[in-house]
PDB file of C-alpha atoms in Angstrom:
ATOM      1  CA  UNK A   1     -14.487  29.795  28.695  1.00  0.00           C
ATOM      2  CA  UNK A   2     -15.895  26.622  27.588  1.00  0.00           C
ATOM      3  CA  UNK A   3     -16.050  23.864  30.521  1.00  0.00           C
ATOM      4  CA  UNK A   4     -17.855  20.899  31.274  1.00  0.00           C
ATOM      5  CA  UNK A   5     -19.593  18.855  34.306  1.00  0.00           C
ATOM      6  CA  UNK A   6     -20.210  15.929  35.649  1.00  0.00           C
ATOM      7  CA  UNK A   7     -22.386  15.687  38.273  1.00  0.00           C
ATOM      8  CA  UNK A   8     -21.810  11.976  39.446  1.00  0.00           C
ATOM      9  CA  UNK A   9     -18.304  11.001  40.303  1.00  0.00           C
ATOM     10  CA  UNK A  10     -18.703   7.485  41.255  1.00  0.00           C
ATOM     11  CA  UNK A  11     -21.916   5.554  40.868  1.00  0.00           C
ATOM     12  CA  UNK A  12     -22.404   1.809  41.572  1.00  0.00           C
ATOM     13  CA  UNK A  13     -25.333   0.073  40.664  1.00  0.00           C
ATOM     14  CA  UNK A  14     -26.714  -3.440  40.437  1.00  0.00           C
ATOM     15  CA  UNK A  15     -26.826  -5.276  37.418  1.00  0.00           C
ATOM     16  CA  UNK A  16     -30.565  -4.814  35.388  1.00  0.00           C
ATOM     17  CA  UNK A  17     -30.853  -1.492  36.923  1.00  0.00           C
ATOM     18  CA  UNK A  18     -31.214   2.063  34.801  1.00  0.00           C
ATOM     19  CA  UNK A  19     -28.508   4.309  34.567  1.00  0.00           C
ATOM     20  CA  UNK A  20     -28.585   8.063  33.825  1.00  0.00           C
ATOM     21  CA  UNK A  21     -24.993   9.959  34.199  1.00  0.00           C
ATOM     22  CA  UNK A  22     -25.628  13.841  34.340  1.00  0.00           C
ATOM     23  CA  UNK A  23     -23.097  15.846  31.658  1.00  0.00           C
ATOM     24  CA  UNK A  24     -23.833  19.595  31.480  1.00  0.00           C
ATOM     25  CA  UNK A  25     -21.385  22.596  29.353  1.00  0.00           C
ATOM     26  CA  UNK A  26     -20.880  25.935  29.020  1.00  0.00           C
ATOM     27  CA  UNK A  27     -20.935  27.328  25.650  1.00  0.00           C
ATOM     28  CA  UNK A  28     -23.244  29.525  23.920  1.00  0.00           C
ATOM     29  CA  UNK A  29     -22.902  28.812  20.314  1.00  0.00           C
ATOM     30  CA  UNK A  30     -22.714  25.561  18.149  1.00  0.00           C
ATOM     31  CA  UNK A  31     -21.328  22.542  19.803  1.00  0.00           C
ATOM     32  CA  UNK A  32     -20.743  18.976  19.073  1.00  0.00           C
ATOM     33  CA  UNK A  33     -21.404  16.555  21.824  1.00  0.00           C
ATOM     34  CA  UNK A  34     -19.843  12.968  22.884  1.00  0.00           C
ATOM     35  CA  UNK A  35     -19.521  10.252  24.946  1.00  0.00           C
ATOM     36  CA  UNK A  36     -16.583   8.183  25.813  1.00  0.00           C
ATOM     37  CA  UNK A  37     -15.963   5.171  28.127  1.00  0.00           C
ATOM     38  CA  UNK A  38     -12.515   3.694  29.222  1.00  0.00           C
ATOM     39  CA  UNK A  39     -12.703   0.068  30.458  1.00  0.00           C
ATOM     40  CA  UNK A  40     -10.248  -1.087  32.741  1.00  0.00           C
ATOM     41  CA  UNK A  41      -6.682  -0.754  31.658  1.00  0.00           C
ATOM     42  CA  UNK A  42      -8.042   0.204  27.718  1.00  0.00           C
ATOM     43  CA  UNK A  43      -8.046   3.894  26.212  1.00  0.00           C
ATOM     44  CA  UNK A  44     -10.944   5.394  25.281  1.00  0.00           C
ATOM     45  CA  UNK A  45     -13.670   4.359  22.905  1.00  0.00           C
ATOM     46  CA  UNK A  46     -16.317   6.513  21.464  1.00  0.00           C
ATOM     47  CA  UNK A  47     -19.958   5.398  22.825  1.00  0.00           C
ATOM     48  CA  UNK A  48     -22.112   7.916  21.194  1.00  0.00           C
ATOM     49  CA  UNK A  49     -22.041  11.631  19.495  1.00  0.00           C
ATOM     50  CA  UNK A  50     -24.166  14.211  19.035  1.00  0.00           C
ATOM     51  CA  UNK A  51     -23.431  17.040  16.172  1.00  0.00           C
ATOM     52  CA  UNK A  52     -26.982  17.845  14.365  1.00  0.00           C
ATOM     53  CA  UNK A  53     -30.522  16.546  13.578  1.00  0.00           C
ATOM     54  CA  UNK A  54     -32.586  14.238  16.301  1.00  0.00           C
ATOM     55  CA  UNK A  55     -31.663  15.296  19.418  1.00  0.00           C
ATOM     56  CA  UNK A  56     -31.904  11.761  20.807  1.00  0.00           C
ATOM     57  CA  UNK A  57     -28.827   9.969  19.638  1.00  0.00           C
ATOM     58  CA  UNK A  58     -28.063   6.214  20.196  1.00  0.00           C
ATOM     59  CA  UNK A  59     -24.645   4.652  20.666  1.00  0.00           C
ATOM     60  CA  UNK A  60     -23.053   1.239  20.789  1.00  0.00           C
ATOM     61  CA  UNK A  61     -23.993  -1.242  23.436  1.00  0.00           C
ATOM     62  CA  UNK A  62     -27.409  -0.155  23.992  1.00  0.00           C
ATOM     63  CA  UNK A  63     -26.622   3.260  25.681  1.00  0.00           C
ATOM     64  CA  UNK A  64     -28.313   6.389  24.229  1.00  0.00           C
ATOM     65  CA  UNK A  65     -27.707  10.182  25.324  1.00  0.00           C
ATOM     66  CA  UNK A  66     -30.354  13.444  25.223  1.00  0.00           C
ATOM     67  CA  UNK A  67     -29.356  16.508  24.121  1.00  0.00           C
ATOM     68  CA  UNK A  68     -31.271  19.212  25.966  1.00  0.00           C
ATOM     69  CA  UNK A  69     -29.634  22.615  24.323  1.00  0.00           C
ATOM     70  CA  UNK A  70     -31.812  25.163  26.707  1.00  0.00           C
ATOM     71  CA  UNK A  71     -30.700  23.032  29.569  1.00  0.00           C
ATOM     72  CA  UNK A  72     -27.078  22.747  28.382  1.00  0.00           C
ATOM     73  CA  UNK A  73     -27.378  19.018  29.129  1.00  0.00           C
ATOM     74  CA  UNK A  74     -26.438  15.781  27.271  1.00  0.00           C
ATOM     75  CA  UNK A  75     -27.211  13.194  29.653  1.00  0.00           C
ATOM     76  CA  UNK A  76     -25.965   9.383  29.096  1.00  0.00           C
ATOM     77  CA  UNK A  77     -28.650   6.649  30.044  1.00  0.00           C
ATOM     78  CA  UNK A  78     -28.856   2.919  29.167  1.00  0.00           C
ATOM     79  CA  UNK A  79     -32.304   0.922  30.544  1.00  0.00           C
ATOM     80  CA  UNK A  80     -30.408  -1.760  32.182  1.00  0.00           C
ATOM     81  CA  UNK A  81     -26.835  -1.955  33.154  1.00  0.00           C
ATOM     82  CA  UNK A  82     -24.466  -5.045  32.991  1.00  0.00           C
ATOM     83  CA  UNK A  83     -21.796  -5.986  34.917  1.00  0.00           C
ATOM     84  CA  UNK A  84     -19.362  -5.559  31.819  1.00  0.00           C
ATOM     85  CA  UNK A  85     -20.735  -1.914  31.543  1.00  0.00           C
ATOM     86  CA  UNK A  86     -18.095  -1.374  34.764  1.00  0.00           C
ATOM     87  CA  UNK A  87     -16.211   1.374  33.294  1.00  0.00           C
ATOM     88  CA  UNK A  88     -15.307   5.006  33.375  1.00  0.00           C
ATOM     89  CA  UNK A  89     -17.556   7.666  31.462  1.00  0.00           C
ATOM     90  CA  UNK A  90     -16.195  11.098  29.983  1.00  0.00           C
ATOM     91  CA  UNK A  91     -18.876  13.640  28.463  1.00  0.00           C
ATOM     92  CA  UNK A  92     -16.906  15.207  25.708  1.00  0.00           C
ATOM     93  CA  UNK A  93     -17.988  18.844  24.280  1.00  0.00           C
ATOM     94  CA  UNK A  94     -16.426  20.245  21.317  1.00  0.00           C
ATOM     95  CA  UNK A  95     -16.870  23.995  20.741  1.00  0.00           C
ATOM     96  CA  UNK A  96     -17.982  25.293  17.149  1.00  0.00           C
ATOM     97  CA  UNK A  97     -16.230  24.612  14.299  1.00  0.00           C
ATOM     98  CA  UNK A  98     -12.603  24.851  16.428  1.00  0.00           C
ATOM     99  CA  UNK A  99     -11.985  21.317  17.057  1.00  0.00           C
ATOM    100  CA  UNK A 100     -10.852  21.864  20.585  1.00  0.00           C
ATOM    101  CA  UNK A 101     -12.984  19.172  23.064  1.00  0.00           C
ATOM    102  CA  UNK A 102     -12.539  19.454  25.904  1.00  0.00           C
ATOM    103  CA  UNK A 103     -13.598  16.430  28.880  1.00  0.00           C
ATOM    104  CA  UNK A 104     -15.864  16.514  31.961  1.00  0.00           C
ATOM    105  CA  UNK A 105     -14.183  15.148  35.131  1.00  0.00           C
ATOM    106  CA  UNK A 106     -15.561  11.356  34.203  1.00  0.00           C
ATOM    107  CA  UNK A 107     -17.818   9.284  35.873  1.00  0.00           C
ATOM    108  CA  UNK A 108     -16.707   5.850  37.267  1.00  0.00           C
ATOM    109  CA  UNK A 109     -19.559   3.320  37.270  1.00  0.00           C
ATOM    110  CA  UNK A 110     -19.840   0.010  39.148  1.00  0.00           C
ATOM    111  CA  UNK A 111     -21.882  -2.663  38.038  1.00  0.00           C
ATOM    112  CA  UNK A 112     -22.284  -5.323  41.213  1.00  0.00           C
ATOM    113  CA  UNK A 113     -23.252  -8.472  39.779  1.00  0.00           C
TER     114      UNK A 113
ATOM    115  CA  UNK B   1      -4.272  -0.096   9.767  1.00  0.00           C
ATOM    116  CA  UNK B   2      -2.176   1.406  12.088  1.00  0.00           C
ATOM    117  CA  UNK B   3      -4.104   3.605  13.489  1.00  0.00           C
ATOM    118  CA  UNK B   4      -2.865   6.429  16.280  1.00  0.00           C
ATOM    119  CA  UNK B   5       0.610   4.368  18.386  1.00  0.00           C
ATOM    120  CA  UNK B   6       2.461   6.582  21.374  1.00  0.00           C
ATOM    121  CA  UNK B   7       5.803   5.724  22.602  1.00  0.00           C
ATOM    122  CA  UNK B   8       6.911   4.728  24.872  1.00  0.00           C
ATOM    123  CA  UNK B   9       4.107   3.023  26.679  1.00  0.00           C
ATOM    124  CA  UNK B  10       5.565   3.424  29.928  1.00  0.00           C
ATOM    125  CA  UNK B  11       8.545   5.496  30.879  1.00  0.00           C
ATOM    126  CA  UNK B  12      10.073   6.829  34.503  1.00  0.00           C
ATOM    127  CA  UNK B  13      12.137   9.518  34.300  1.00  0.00           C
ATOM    128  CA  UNK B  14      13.634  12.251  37.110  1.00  0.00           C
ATOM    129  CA  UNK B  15      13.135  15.424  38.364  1.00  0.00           C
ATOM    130  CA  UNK B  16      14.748  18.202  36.512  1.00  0.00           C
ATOM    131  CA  UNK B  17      14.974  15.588  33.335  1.00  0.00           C
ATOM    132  CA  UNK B  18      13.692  16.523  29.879  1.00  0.00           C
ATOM    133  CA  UNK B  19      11.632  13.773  28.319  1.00  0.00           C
ATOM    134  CA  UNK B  20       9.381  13.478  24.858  1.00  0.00           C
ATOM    135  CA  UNK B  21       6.675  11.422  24.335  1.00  0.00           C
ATOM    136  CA  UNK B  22       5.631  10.716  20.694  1.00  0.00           C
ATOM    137  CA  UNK B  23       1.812  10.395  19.412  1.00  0.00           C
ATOM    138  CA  UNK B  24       2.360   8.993  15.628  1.00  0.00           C
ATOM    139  CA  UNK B  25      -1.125   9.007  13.297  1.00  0.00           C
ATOM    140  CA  UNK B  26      -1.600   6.755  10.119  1.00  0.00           C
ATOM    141  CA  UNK B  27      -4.934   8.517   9.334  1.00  0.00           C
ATOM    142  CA  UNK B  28      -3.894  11.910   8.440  1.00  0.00           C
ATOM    143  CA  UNK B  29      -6.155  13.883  10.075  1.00  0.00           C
ATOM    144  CA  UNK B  30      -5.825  17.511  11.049  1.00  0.00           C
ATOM    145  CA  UNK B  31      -6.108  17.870  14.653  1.00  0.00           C
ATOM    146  CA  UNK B  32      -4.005  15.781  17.080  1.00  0.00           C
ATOM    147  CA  UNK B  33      -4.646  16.346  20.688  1.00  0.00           C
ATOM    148  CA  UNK B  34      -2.445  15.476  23.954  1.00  0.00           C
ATOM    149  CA  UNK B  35      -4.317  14.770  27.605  1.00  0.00           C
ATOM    150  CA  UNK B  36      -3.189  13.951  30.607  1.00  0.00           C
ATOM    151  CA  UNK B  37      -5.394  11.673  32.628  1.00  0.00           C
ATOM    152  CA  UNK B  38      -5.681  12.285  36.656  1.00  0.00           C
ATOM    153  CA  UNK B  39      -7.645  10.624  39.399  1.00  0.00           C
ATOM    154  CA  UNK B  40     -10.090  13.099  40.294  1.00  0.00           C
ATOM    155  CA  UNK B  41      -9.208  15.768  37.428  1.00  0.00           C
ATOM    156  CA  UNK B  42     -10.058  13.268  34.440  1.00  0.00           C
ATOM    157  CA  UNK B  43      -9.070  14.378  30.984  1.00  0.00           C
ATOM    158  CA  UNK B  44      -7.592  17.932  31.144  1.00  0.00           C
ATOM    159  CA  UNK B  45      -6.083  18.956  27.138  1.00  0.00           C
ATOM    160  CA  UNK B  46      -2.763  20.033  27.148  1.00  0.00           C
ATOM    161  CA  UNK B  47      -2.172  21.292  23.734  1.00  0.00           C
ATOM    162  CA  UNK B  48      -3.486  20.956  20.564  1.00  0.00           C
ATOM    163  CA  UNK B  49      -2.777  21.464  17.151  1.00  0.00           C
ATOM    164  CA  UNK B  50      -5.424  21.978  13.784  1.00  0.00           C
ATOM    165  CA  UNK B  51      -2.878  21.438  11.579  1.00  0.00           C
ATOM    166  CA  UNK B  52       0.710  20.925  10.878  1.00  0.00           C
ATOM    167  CA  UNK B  53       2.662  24.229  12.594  1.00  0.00           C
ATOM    168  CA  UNK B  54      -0.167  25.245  14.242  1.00  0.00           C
ATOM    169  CA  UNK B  55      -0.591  24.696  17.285  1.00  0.00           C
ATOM    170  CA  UNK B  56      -2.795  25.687  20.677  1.00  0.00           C
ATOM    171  CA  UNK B  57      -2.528  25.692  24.108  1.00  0.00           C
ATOM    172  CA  UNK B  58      -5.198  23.614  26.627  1.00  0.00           C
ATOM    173  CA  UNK B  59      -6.478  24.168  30.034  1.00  0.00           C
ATOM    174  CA  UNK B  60      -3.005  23.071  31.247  1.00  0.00           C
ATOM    175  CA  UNK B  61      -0.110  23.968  29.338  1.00  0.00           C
ATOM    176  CA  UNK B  62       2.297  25.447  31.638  1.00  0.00           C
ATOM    177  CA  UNK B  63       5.749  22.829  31.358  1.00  0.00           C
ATOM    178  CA  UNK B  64       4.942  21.345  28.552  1.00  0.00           C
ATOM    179  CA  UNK B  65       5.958  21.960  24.597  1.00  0.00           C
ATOM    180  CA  UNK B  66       4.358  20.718  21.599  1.00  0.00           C
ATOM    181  CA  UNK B  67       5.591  21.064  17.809  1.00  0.00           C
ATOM    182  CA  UNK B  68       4.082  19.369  14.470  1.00  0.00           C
ATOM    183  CA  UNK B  69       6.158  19.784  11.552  1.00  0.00           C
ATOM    184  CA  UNK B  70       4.422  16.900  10.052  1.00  0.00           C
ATOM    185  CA  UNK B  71       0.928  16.370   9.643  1.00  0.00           C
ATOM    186  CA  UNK B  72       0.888  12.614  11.132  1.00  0.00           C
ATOM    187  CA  UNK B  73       3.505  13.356  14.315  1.00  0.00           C
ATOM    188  CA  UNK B  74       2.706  15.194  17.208  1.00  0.00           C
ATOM    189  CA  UNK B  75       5.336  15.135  20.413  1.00  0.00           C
ATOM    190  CA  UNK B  76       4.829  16.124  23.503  1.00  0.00           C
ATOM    191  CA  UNK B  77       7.864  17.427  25.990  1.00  0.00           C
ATOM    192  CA  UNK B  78       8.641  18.115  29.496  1.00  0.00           C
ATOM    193  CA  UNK B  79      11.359  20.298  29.451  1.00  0.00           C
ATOM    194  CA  UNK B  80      12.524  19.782  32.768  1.00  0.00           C
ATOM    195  CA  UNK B  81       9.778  17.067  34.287  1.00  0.00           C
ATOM    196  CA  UNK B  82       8.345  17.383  37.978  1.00  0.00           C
ATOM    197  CA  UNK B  83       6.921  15.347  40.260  1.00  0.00           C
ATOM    198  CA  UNK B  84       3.691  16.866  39.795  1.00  0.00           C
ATOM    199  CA  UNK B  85       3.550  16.023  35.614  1.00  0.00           C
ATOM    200  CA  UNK B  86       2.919  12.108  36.818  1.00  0.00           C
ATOM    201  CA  UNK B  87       0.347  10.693  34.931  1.00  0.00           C
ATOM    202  CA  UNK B  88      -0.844   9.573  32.064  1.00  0.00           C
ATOM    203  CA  UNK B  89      -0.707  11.064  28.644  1.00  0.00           C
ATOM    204  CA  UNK B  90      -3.250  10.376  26.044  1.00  0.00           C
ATOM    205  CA  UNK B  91      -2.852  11.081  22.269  1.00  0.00           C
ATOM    206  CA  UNK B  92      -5.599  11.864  20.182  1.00  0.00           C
ATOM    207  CA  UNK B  93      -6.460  12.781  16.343  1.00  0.00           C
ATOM    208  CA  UNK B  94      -9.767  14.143  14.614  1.00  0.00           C
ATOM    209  CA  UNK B  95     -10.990  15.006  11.434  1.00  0.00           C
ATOM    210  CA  UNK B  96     -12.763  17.933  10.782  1.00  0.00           C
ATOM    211  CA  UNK B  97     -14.223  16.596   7.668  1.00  0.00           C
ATOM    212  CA  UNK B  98     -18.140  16.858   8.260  1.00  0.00           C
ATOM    213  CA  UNK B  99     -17.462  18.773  11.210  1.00  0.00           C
ATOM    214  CA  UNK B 100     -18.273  16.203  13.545  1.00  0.00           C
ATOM    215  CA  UNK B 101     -14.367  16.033  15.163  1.00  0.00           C
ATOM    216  CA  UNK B 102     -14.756  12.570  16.658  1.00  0.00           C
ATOM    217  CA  UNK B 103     -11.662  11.815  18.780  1.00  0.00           C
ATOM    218  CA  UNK B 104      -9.720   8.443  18.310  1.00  0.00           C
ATOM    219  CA  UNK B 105      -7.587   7.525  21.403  1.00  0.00           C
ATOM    220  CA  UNK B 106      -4.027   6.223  21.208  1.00  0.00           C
ATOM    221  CA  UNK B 107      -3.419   3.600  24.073  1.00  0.00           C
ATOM    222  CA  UNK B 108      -1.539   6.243  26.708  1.00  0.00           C
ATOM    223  CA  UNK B 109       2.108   6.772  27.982  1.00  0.00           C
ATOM    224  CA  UNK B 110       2.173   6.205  31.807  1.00  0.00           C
ATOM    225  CA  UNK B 111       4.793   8.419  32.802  1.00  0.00           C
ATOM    226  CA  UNK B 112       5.784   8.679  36.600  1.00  0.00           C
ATOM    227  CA  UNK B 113       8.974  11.427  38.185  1.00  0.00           C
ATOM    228  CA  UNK B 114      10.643  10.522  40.749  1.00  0.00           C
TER     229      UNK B 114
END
């Protein structure tokens, strides 16, 4: 069955510092690869996807995710974190052609000022 | 542009009680999604559906019904809610065009049992 990980539940970091937020799935064939983040009290808004091509794939607000298919990884970073980047982070996997994506736990990040 | 609305926003409702929520789409895309969101579980999918009358169960289905007789609604009910079913539901459409399936979010339904 397909599922998906998260490695870091909660991570709090100081403003200007580099963020990396693990995401790893299980699925063996084709799969189509995304990033959300929920801001306080907002639903969620697509940061980034990943569906063919360069496996390097940037997103809005400076973040940018890896897509590692032998590692089964598709990890979010951004250089330098701000405090308005305070927010909670679902990796997103979407299996084939079937439409069904299903979410990683999420990741809430802290940005201290 | 309209976009994806739920209804109601918020709603409390009691055990034993059967309660719908609604997920409306202006888009016309041919999934539609419901999640429920849970500290410490995140996003788990309920149901789905790739099309009108078809329809699929998620990683948590049990107490819940979903129908789609129309392309652009998708409701979601609790036959008979329980405490346990607290939380909040999230909507969500795709199009398969380009097989890329991006999601788009409605804004949720916080729904609490008492």
């Amino acid at each position: 069955a397909q599922s998906v990980s998260q490695h870091n539940h909660h991570v709090i970091l100081s403003e200007a510092a580099s963020l990396e937020l693990g995401c790893n799935y299980s699925y063996g064939g084709t799969v189509n690869l995304f990033w959300y983040v929920q801001y306080p009290g907002q639903h969620l808004q697509l940061l980034l996807k990943y569906f063919s091509g360069d496996p390097l794939v940037k997103g809005i607000k400076g973040f940018e995710a890896e897509f590692i298919k032998s590692k089964f990884s598709f990890n979010l970073r951004k250089p330098s974190v701000q405090w308005s980047d305070t927010a909670e982070y679902f990796c997103g996997v979407c299996s084939g052609n079937t439409g069904k994506l299903i979410f990683g736990q999420g990741t809430t990040l802290q940005v201290k000022p | 542009d309209a976009g994806i609305t739920q209804s109601p926003r918020y709603k409390i409702t009691e055990t034993g009680r059967q309660v719908t929520l609604m997920c409306h789409q202006t888009w016309s895309h041919s999934y539609m999604f419901w999640y429920r969101q849970d500290l410490g579980h995140g996003l788990r999918l309920i149901y789905y559906s790739a099309a009108a009358d078809i329809t699929d169960k998620g990683e948590v289905p049990d107490g819940y019904v979903v129908s789609r007789s129309k392309t652009e609604n998708f409701p979601l009910t609790l036959e008979s809610a329980t405490r346990s079913q607290t939380s909040v539901y999230f909507c969500a459409s795709s199009d398969d065009r380009g097989n890329t399936y991006e999601q788009y979010f409605g804004p949720g339904t916080r729904l609490t049992v008492t």
